[in-house]
Coordinates of C-alpha atoms and ligand atoms in Angstrom, one line a residue:
M275 CA -8.7 -33.4 -34.0
S276 CA -10.2 -36.3 -32.0
N277 CA -9.5 -35.9 -28.1
T278 CA -8.6 -39.6 -27.9
H279 CA -5.1 -38.5 -29.2
L280 CA -4.6 -36.6 -25.5
R281 CA -5.6 -39.4 -23.6
P282 CA -2.8 -39.8 -20.9
D283 CA -1.0 -43.0 -20.1
R284 CA -1.8 -43.8 -16.4
T285 CA 1.2 -46.4 -16.2
Q286 CA 3.9 -43.9 -17.2
N287 CA 5.7 -42.2 -14.2
V288 CA 5.1 -38.6 -15.7
P289 CA 2.2 -36.6 -13.9
V290 CA -1.2 -36.9 -16.0
Y291 CA -1.3 -33.2 -16.3
R292 CA 2.4 -33.1 -17.7
Q293 CA 1.3 -35.7 -20.3
L294 CA -1.9 -33.7 -21.4
Y295 CA 0.2 -30.7 -21.7
Q296 CA 2.9 -32.6 -23.6
R297 CA 0.2 -34.2 -26.1
F298 CA -1.2 -30.5 -26.6
R299 CA 2.0 -29.2 -27.6
E300 CA 2.8 -32.2 -29.8
A301 CA -1.0 -31.4 -31.6
M302 CA 0.3 -27.8 -32.2
K303 CA 3.6 -28.8 -33.6
D304 CA 2.0 -31.1 -36.0
G305 CA -0.7 -28.9 -37.1
R306 CA -3.6 -31.0 -35.9
L307 CA -4.4 -27.9 -33.5
P308 CA -3.9 -24.9 -35.4
P309 CA -3.5 -21.5 -34.2
G310 CA -7.0 -19.6 -33.3
Q311 CA -8.8 -23.3 -33.0
R312 CA -11.0 -23.4 -30.0
V313 CA -9.7 -26.2 -27.4
P314 CA -12.4 -28.2 -25.5
S315 CA -13.6 -26.8 -22.3
V316 CA -12.1 -28.1 -18.9
R317 CA -15.0 -29.9 -18.1
S318 CA -15.9 -31.6 -21.2
L319 CA -12.3 -32.7 -22.0
A320 CA -12.4 -33.9 -18.0
S321 CA -15.5 -35.9 -18.7
E322 CA -14.3 -37.3 -21.8
L323 CA -10.8 -38.6 -20.7
N324 CA -12.1 -39.6 -17.5
L325 CA -10.0 -37.2 -15.7
S326 CA -10.3 -34.8 -12.8
R327 CA -11.2 -31.2 -13.7
G328 CA -8.3 -29.8 -11.8
T329 CA -6.0 -32.0 -13.6
V330 CA -7.1 -30.8 -16.8
E331 CA -7.2 -27.1 -15.6
L332 CA -3.5 -27.5 -14.2
A333 CA -2.6 -28.7 -17.9
Y334 CA -4.3 -25.6 -19.5
Q335 CA -2.7 -23.2 -17.0
L336 CA 0.9 -24.2 -17.9
L337 CA 0.0 -24.0 -21.5
V338 CA -1.7 -20.1 -20.8
S339 CA 1.3 -19.2 -18.8
E340 CA 3.5 -20.4 -21.8
G341 CA 1.7 -18.6 -24.5
Y342 CA 0.2 -21.6 -26.1
F343 CA -3.5 -21.2 -25.1
L344 CA -5.0 -18.1 -24.9
P345 CA -8.1 -17.7 -22.4
R346 CA -11.0 -15.4 -24.0
G347 CA -13.6 -15.7 -21.0
P348 CA -16.9 -17.0 -22.0
A349 CA -15.7 -17.2 -25.5
G350 CA -13.6 -20.3 -24.2
T351 CA -10.1 -21.1 -24.5
I352 CA -8.1 -21.0 -28.0
V353 CA -4.9 -21.8 -29.7
S354 CA -2.9 -18.8 -29.5
P355 CA -3.1 -17.2 -32.9
H356 CA 0.7 -16.4 -32.5
L357 CA 2.4 -19.7 -31.3
P358 CA 6.1 -19.5 -30.4
D359 CA 8.2 -20.6 -33.5
S360 CA 9.3 -23.7 -32.1
T361 CA 5.9 -24.9 -31.8
R362 CA 5.2 -25.0 -35.3
S363 CA 6.6 -27.8 -37.4
P364 CA 8.6 -26.7 -40.6
S365 CA 6.0 -28.0 -43.1
A366 CA 3.0 -26.8 -41.0
P367 CA 1.3 -24.0 -43.2
D368 CA 1.4 -20.9 -41.6
T369 CA -2.1 -19.7 -41.0
T370 CA -1.6 -17.0 -38.6
A371 CA -2.0 -13.6 -39.7
K372 CA 0.9 -11.1 -39.7
P373 CA 2.2 -10.8 -36.2
E374 CA 1.5 -8.0 -34.2
S375 CA 4.6 -6.2 -32.7
K376 CA 3.9 -7.3 -29.2
P377 CA 1.8 -10.6 -28.5
H378 CA -1.5 -10.5 -26.4
L379 CA -1.4 -6.5 -26.1
D380 CA -4.8 -6.9 -24.0
L381 CA -3.8 -9.5 -21.7
P382 CA -1.7 -9.6 -18.6
Q383 CA 1.7 -10.7 -18.9
P384 CA 2.7 -12.7 -15.8
F385 CA 5.3 -10.7 -14.6
Q386 CA 3.6 -7.4 -15.9
L387 CA 4.2 -4.7 -13.3
G388 CA 2.0 -2.3 -11.6
L389 CA -1.1 -4.9 -12.2
P390 CA -3.1 -6.2 -9.4
A391 CA -4.5 -9.8 -9.8
L392 CA -7.1 -9.2 -12.5
D393 CA -8.2 -12.8 -12.1
A394 CA -9.5 -12.2 -8.7
F395 CA -11.2 -9.0 -9.2
P396 CA -15.2 -9.2 -8.2
S397 CA -16.4 -8.8 -11.5
K398 CA -20.0 -10.0 -11.0
L399 CA -20.5 -7.7 -8.0
W400 CA -18.8 -4.7 -10.0
A401 CA -21.3 -5.6 -12.6
R402 CA -24.1 -5.4 -10.2
L403 CA -22.9 -2.2 -8.8
V404 CA -22.5 -0.8 -12.2
N405 CA -26.1 -1.5 -13.2
R406 CA -27.7 -0.5 -10.5
R407 CA -26.1 3.1 -11.1
L408 CA -27.0 3.0 -14.8
R409 CA -30.8 2.2 -14.1
A410 CA -30.8 5.1 -11.7
Q411 CA -28.8 7.4 -13.6
S412 CA -30.4 11.1 -13.7
I413 CA -30.3 13.7 -16.4
A414 CA -27.6 15.9 -14.3
E415 CA -25.1 12.6 -14.2
L416 CA -25.2 12.8 -18.2
N417 CA -23.8 16.2 -17.9
Y418 CA -19.7 17.1 -18.0
P419 CA -18.6 15.9 -14.8
P420 CA -17.3 18.2 -12.2
P421 CA -13.7 19.0 -13.1
T422 CA -12.3 18.3 -9.6
G423 CA -14.2 14.9 -9.2
H424 CA -17.4 13.8 -7.7
P425 CA -18.2 15.1 -4.3
A426 CA -19.4 11.8 -3.2
L427 CA -16.1 10.1 -4.0
K428 CA -14.2 12.7 -2.3
R429 CA -16.2 12.2 0.8
A430 CA -15.5 8.6 0.7
L431 CA -12.0 9.3 0.3
V432 CA -11.7 11.6 3.0
T433 CA -13.1 8.7 5.2
Y434 CA -10.6 6.3 4.0
L435 CA -7.6 8.2 4.0
G436 CA -8.1 9.0 7.7
V437 CA -8.8 5.4 8.7
S438 CA -6.0 3.8 6.5
R439 CA -3.4 6.4 6.1
G440 CA -3.4 8.9 9.0
I441 CA -4.3 11.6 6.4
V442 CA -6.7 14.3 7.9
C443 CA -8.3 16.5 4.9
R444 CA -11.5 17.8 3.4
P445 CA -12.9 17.1 0.3
E446 CA -11.8 20.3 -1.1
Q447 CA -8.1 19.4 -0.9
I448 CA -9.0 16.3 -3.2
I449 CA -8.8 16.4 -7.0
I450 CA -9.9 13.4 -9.1
T451 CA -7.4 12.6 -11.7
D452 CA -7.2 9.8 -14.3
S453 CA -4.0 8.6 -13.3
Y454 CA -0.7 8.9 -11.3
R455 CA 1.0 10.6 -14.2
D456 CA -2.0 12.8 -14.6
S457 CA -1.7 13.9 -11.2
L458 CA 2.2 14.7 -11.7
G459 CA 1.2 16.7 -14.9
L460 CA -1.5 18.7 -13.1
I461 CA 1.2 19.6 -10.1
C462 CA 4.1 20.6 -12.9
R463 CA 1.1 22.8 -14.4
T464 CA -0.1 24.5 -11.0
L465 CA 2.8 24.8 -8.9
L466 CA 6.0 24.3 -11.0
K467 CA 7.7 25.5 -14.4
P468 CA 9.7 24.1 -16.5
G469 CA 13.1 24.2 -16.1
D470 CA 12.4 23.4 -12.2
S471 CA 14.7 20.8 -10.8
G472 CA 13.5 18.1 -8.5
W473 CA 15.1 15.1 -6.4
F474 CA 14.0 12.0 -8.2
E475 CA 14.8 8.5 -6.4
E476 CA 17.4 6.4 -7.6
P477 CA 16.4 4.2 -8.7
G478 CA 12.8 5.5 -9.2
Y479 CA 9.6 4.8 -10.8
L480 CA 10.6 5.0 -14.7
M481 CA 7.1 6.1 -15.8
A482 CA 7.0 9.3 -13.3
R483 CA 10.5 9.9 -14.5
E484 CA 9.1 10.0 -18.0
R485 CA 6.3 12.3 -17.4
L486 CA 8.2 14.8 -15.4
L487 CA 10.9 15.1 -18.0
S488 CA 8.1 15.8 -20.7
E489 CA 6.6 18.4 -18.6
G490 CA 10.2 20.0 -18.6
M491 CA 11.5 19.3 -15.2
Q492 CA 15.3 18.7 -14.5
L493 CA 15.5 15.6 -12.3
A494 CA 18.6 15.3 -9.4
P495 CA 18.8 11.7 -8.9
V496 CA 19.2 10.9 -5.2
S497 CA 20.0 7.5 -4.0
V498 CA 18.1 5.1 -2.0
D499 CA 19.4 2.9 0.8
A500 CA 17.8 0.6 3.3
D501 CA 16.2 3.5 4.9
G502 CA 14.6 5.1 2.0
L503 CA 15.6 8.1 0.0
N504 CA 19.3 9.7 1.3
V505 CA 18.0 13.0 2.2
E506 CA 21.4 14.1 3.2
E507 CA 22.7 13.4 -0.1
G508 CA 19.7 15.1 -1.8
C509 CA 20.9 18.3 0.5
L510 CA 24.3 18.0 -0.6
R511 CA 23.5 17.6 -4.1
A512 CA 20.3 19.9 -5.0
N513 CA 19.6 21.7 -1.8
S514 CA 17.4 24.4 -3.5
A515 CA 15.4 22.0 -5.7
R516 CA 12.0 23.0 -5.9
F517 CA 10.3 19.4 -5.3
A518 CA 11.1 15.7 -4.3
V519 CA 9.3 12.7 -5.5
V520 CA 9.3 9.9 -3.0
T521 CA 7.5 6.4 -2.4
P522 CA 8.1 6.4 1.2
T523 CA 5.8 3.0 1.8
H524 CA 7.5 1.0 -0.3
Q525 CA 10.3 2.5 -2.5
S526 CA 9.8 1.7 -6.0
P527 CA 11.4 -0.4 -7.2
T528 CA 13.3 -1.5 -4.1
G529 CA 10.4 -1.9 -1.8
V530 CA 12.2 -0.4 1.5
S531 CA 10.2 1.9 3.9
M532 CA 11.8 5.2 4.5
T533 CA 12.5 5.5 8.2
L534 CA 11.0 7.9 10.6
A535 CA 14.0 10.0 10.8
R536 CA 14.3 10.5 7.2
R537 CA 10.6 11.3 6.4
Q538 CA 11.2 14.3 9.0
A539 CA 14.7 15.4 7.5
L540 CA 12.7 15.6 4.1
L541 CA 9.9 17.5 5.6
A542 CA 12.4 19.7 7.4
W543 CA 14.0 20.4 4.1
A544 CA 10.9 20.9 2.3
N545 CA 9.9 23.6 4.7
R546 CA 13.4 25.1 5.0
E547 CA 13.7 25.6 1.3
N548 CA 9.8 26.1 0.3
A549 CA 10.1 23.0 -1.8
W550 CA 7.3 20.6 -2.5
I551 CA 7.2 17.0 -1.5
I552 CA 5.2 14.8 -4.1
E553 CA 4.4 11.5 -2.1
D554 CA 3.3 8.7 -4.3
D555 CA 1.6 6.3 -2.2
Y556 CA 0.4 3.7 -5.0
D557 CA 0.6 0.3 -3.2
S558 CA 0.5 0.9 0.5
E559 CA -2.4 -1.5 1.2
Y560 CA 0.1 -4.3 0.1
R561 CA 2.0 -5.0 3.4
Y562 CA 2.4 -8.4 4.3
H563 CA 4.1 -8.1 7.9
G564 CA 3.0 -5.4 10.5
H565 CA 0.6 -2.8 9.9
P566 CA 0.5 -0.5 6.8
L567 CA 2.8 2.5 7.8
P568 CA 1.0 5.8 7.8
A569 CA 1.5 8.2 4.9
L570 CA 4.3 10.6 5.2
K571 CA 1.4 13.3 4.7
S572 CA 0.1 12.5 7.9
L573 CA 3.2 14.3 9.3
D574 CA 3.1 17.4 7.3
R575 CA 2.3 20.0 9.8
D576 CA 3.7 22.8 7.1
E577 CA 1.8 22.1 4.2
R578 CA 4.5 20.8 1.9
V579 CA 3.3 17.5 0.7
L580 CA 1.1 16.6 -2.1
Y581 CA -0.3 13.1 -1.9
T582 CA -1.1 11.0 -4.4
G583 CA -3.1 7.8 -4.6
T584 CA -4.6 5.7 -7.5
F585 CA -7.3 3.1 -7.9
S586 CA -5.3 1.1 -10.5
K587 CA -3.6 -0.8 -8.1
V588 CA -6.2 -1.4 -5.7
L589 CA -9.0 -1.8 -7.7
F590 CA -7.6 -2.4 -11.6
P591 CA -5.9 0.0 -14.1
G592 CA -8.6 -0.1 -16.7
I593 CA -10.8 2.2 -14.2
K594 CA -8.7 4.9 -15.1
L595 CA -9.0 6.7 -11.5
A596 CA -6.5 8.3 -9.1
Y597 CA -6.3 11.2 -6.8
L598 CA -4.4 14.2 -5.4
V599 CA -4.6 15.7 -2.0
V600 CA -3.2 19.1 -1.8
P601 CA -2.5 21.2 1.2
P602 CA -5.5 23.3 2.4
S603 CA -3.5 26.6 0.9
Q604 CA -3.1 25.2 -2.2
A605 CA -6.8 23.9 -3.0
E606 CA -7.9 27.0 -4.6
I607 CA -5.2 27.2 -6.9
F608 CA -5.5 23.7 -7.8
Q609 CA -9.2 24.0 -8.4
N610 CA -8.5 26.9 -10.7
T611 CA -6.2 24.9 -12.8
M612 CA -8.8 22.1 -13.2
Q613 CA -11.6 24.6 -14.0
R614 CA -9.6 26.0 -16.7
Q615 CA -7.7 22.9 -18.0
G616 CA -9.6 20.0 -16.5
H617 CA -11.9 17.5 -18.2
G618 CA -13.0 15.6 -15.1
C619 CA -13.1 11.7 -15.1
P620 CA -16.2 10.1 -15.7
T621 CA -19.3 10.2 -13.7
L622 CA -20.3 6.6 -13.4
S623 CA -17.1 5.1 -12.6
Q624 CA -16.6 7.6 -10.0
S625 CA -20.0 6.8 -8.5
V626 CA -19.6 3.0 -8.5
V627 CA -16.0 3.3 -7.0
T628 CA -18.1 5.4 -4.1
D629 CA -20.5 2.7 -3.7
F630 CA -17.7 -0.2 -3.6
I631 CA -16.1 2.0 -1.1
D632 CA -19.1 3.1 1.0
E633 CA -20.6 -0.4 1.1
G634 CA -17.5 -2.0 2.6
H635 CA -16.5 -4.1 -0.5
F636 CA -13.1 -2.3 -0.8
A637 CA -12.5 -3.2 2.8
R638 CA -13.0 -6.5 2.1
H639 CA -11.5 -6.6 -1.3
L640 CA -8.2 -5.5 -0.2
K641 CA -8.3 -8.0 2.9
R642 CA -8.7 -10.7 0.4
M643 CA -5.9 -9.6 -1.8
R644 CA -3.5 -9.0 0.8
A645 CA -3.8 -12.6 1.7
L646 CA -3.8 -13.6 -2.1
Y647 CA -0.6 -11.6 -2.7
K648 CA 1.4 -12.8 0.1
L649 CA 0.9 -16.6 -1.2
R650 CA 1.6 -15.5 -4.8
R651 CA 4.5 -13.9 -3.9
E652 CA 5.8 -16.8 -1.8
M653 CA 4.9 -19.0 -4.7
L654 CA 7.0 -17.1 -7.2
R655 CA 9.9 -16.6 -4.6
Q656 CA 10.4 -20.5 -4.0
A657 CA 10.1 -21.2 -7.8
L658 CA 12.5 -18.8 -8.8
E659 CA 15.2 -20.0 -5.9
H660 CA 14.5 -23.3 -7.1
H661 CA 15.2 -22.8 -10.6
L662 CA 17.8 -20.1 -10.7
G663 CA 19.6 -20.7 -7.3
D664 CA 22.7 -18.9 -6.4
R665 CA 22.4 -16.8 -9.4
I666 CA 19.8 -14.5 -7.9
H667 CA 19.2 -13.1 -4.7
I668 CA 15.8 -12.0 -3.5
D669 CA 15.3 -9.6 -0.7
L670 CA 12.0 -9.9 0.8
Q671 CA 10.3 -6.5 1.9
A672 CA 7.3 -6.1 3.9
G673 CA 5.1 -5.4 1.0
G674 CA 4.6 -4.3 -2.5
M675 CA 3.5 -6.0 -5.5
H676 CA 6.8 -7.2 -7.1
L677 CA 10.0 -8.9 -6.7
L678 CA 13.2 -7.5 -7.1
V679 CA 15.2 -10.1 -8.2
R680 CA 19.0 -9.0 -7.9
L681 CA 21.5 -10.6 -10.5
A682 CA 25.4 -10.7 -10.6
D683 CA 26.5 -7.5 -11.6
D684 CA 27.7 -8.4 -14.7
T685 CA 24.7 -9.9 -16.0
D686 CA 23.1 -7.8 -18.8
D687 CA 19.4 -7.2 -17.0
V688 CA 18.1 -5.4 -19.9
A689 CA 19.1 -8.3 -22.3
V690 CA 17.3 -10.8 -20.0
A691 CA 14.3 -8.5 -19.5
N692 CA 14.2 -7.8 -23.3
Q693 CA 14.2 -11.8 -24.0
A694 CA 11.5 -12.2 -21.3
A695 CA 9.3 -9.5 -22.9
S696 CA 9.7 -11.2 -26.5
A697 CA 8.6 -14.5 -24.9
G698 CA 5.5 -12.8 -23.5
L699 CA 6.7 -12.8 -19.6
G700 CA 6.8 -9.2 -18.8
G701 CA 8.7 -7.6 -16.3
H702 CA 11.4 -5.0 -16.3
A703 CA 15.2 -4.4 -15.8
L704 CA 16.5 -2.7 -12.6
S705 CA 19.2 -0.7 -14.6
Q706 CA 16.6 0.7 -16.8
W707 CA 14.9 2.6 -13.5
T708 CA 18.1 4.5 -13.0
L709 CA 19.0 7.9 -14.1
K710 CA 22.6 7.3 -13.9
P711 CA 24.4 4.4 -15.7
A712 CA 23.5 1.4 -13.3
R713 CA 26.0 -0.4 -11.1
Q714 CA 23.1 -2.8 -10.2
S715 CA 21.7 -5.7 -12.3
G716 CA 18.1 -7.0 -11.4
L717 CA 14.8 -7.9 -12.8
L718 CA 11.8 -6.6 -11.4
L719 CA 8.8 -9.1 -11.8
S720 CA 5.3 -8.8 -10.7
F721 CA 3.6 -11.9 -8.9
T722 CA 0.4 -10.6 -8.5
N723 CA -0.7 -12.5 -11.7
V724 CA 1.0 -15.5 -11.2
I725 CA -2.0 -17.8 -10.2
D726 CA -0.5 -21.0 -8.7
A727 CA 2.5 -22.9 -7.9
V728 CA 2.5 -25.0 -11.4
Q729 CA 2.3 -21.7 -13.2
A730 CA 5.2 -20.3 -10.9
D731 CA 7.3 -23.2 -11.8
A732 CA 6.7 -23.1 -15.5
L733 CA 7.7 -19.4 -15.7
A734 CA 10.6 -19.7 -13.3
A735 CA 11.9 -22.5 -15.6
R736 CA 11.5 -20.4 -18.8
L737 CA 13.4 -17.5 -17.2
A738 CA 16.2 -20.0 -16.0
T739 CA 16.1 -21.3 -19.9
L740 CA 16.4 -17.6 -21.1
M741 CA 19.0 -16.7 -19.2
K742 CA 21.3 -19.5 -20.0
Ligands
PLP7 C1 5.6 3.6 -8.4 C2 3.9 3.5 -8.8 N1 3.6 4.9 -8.8 C3 2.6 5.0 -9.3 C4 1.7 4.1 -10.0 C5 0.2 4.3 -10.6 O1 0.0 4.9 -11.8 P1 -1.1 4.9 -12.6 O2 -2.2 5.7 -11.6 O3 -0.7 5.5 -13.6 O4 -1.7 3.8 -12.8 C6 2.3 3.1 -10.3 C7 1.8 1.9 -11.3 O5 2.4 1.0 -11.7 C8 3.7 2.9 -9.9 O6 4.5 1.5 -10.2

């Protein structure tokens, strides 16, 4: 295709990036630009059409966000092999391979939950640290990894948890796992038995619920209000439960923080009943107003709290590293489980994460991400309110990685979320995060990978169209 077809008309009232976007859409529709074809680089197209790079970039970002273009890093950008049907003209030959059941399985979807900003991860620095470790790799590092984790990473975590989360612990109390779900499985196999019951936040993290159920646990839903988990309700409903799973810093998914009074009441219950508290502290670093709250674990005088953290939110999920801090009295029994059943996590990743923390990159990265997420959250909030107006209500919480967008209670949030998923947008329905049939309708939309205001606007507009 000759690029002259793309040349925008400067006499028109329509912004130049929009015209460029439109020209690309027309070219895809009439088959001049077939699926899979590489598109010119931003730099070369800008120079050929005598446009600024920023203008071309905006058009490309819009096309990427809507699923028309697929960025492939150094390999350039291509027209998506799975163009939305509306793009293709009826007569255009279908040159696509059989569509996969999920489009772009490997690429982050804009509203996909639980992902940090993958575009903002310092990949070059990471590559440098990996290379340095690889060059210095010893024979011992090629052996099976220690089942409970790399000692240097545990030491780095002891310092980090002390400074950032107010947790005083020793390396022996730390077990490195491959994910939060892995930590849950380990707790079930070490301290609980199938059939044991536990309090589960209502609404609460879907994946944790599924993992606990698959381990044979019984879950008692306990509601969450503006003060966090309703401990009084838990005591009334299931006083003799063996455990409680909580997200005290930013409740998942509502984002509220558990008050000090509720934290103390929960600790008192666990102490009285000899129950375990599983604290899921998955995204505490991402707080945009005030200081991060100390972890519930920092108040644990009676050794009832099992604290879980993960690197999937503060680094990237592909790293597959998380950790569990157990009370001193339980350290040995957990070590025994790991000796028997554990396989350990890759030594190389653990060493690189240790370097990342010890050399100060981690603290700098988190500081940058906090500022970035604050901005991205606001862009998405404004765009959603602009396009959806009084059909939605957003309660901004102090922290977190997603927005809870409340819908009118009679809106079928599952249908909307399914449509958003088919359109490649991602996100979840609030009603799927409850054990009991839901009375509340809403969407959980991550903002961390919404890269700028143009994309936020395009995404909000698409969502509004889907909700019509
Ligand atoms: C509430 C909550 N807890 C924990 C996690 C971390 O899970 P993992 O370590 O399996 O990535 C997530 C990830 O999205 C989450 O949303």
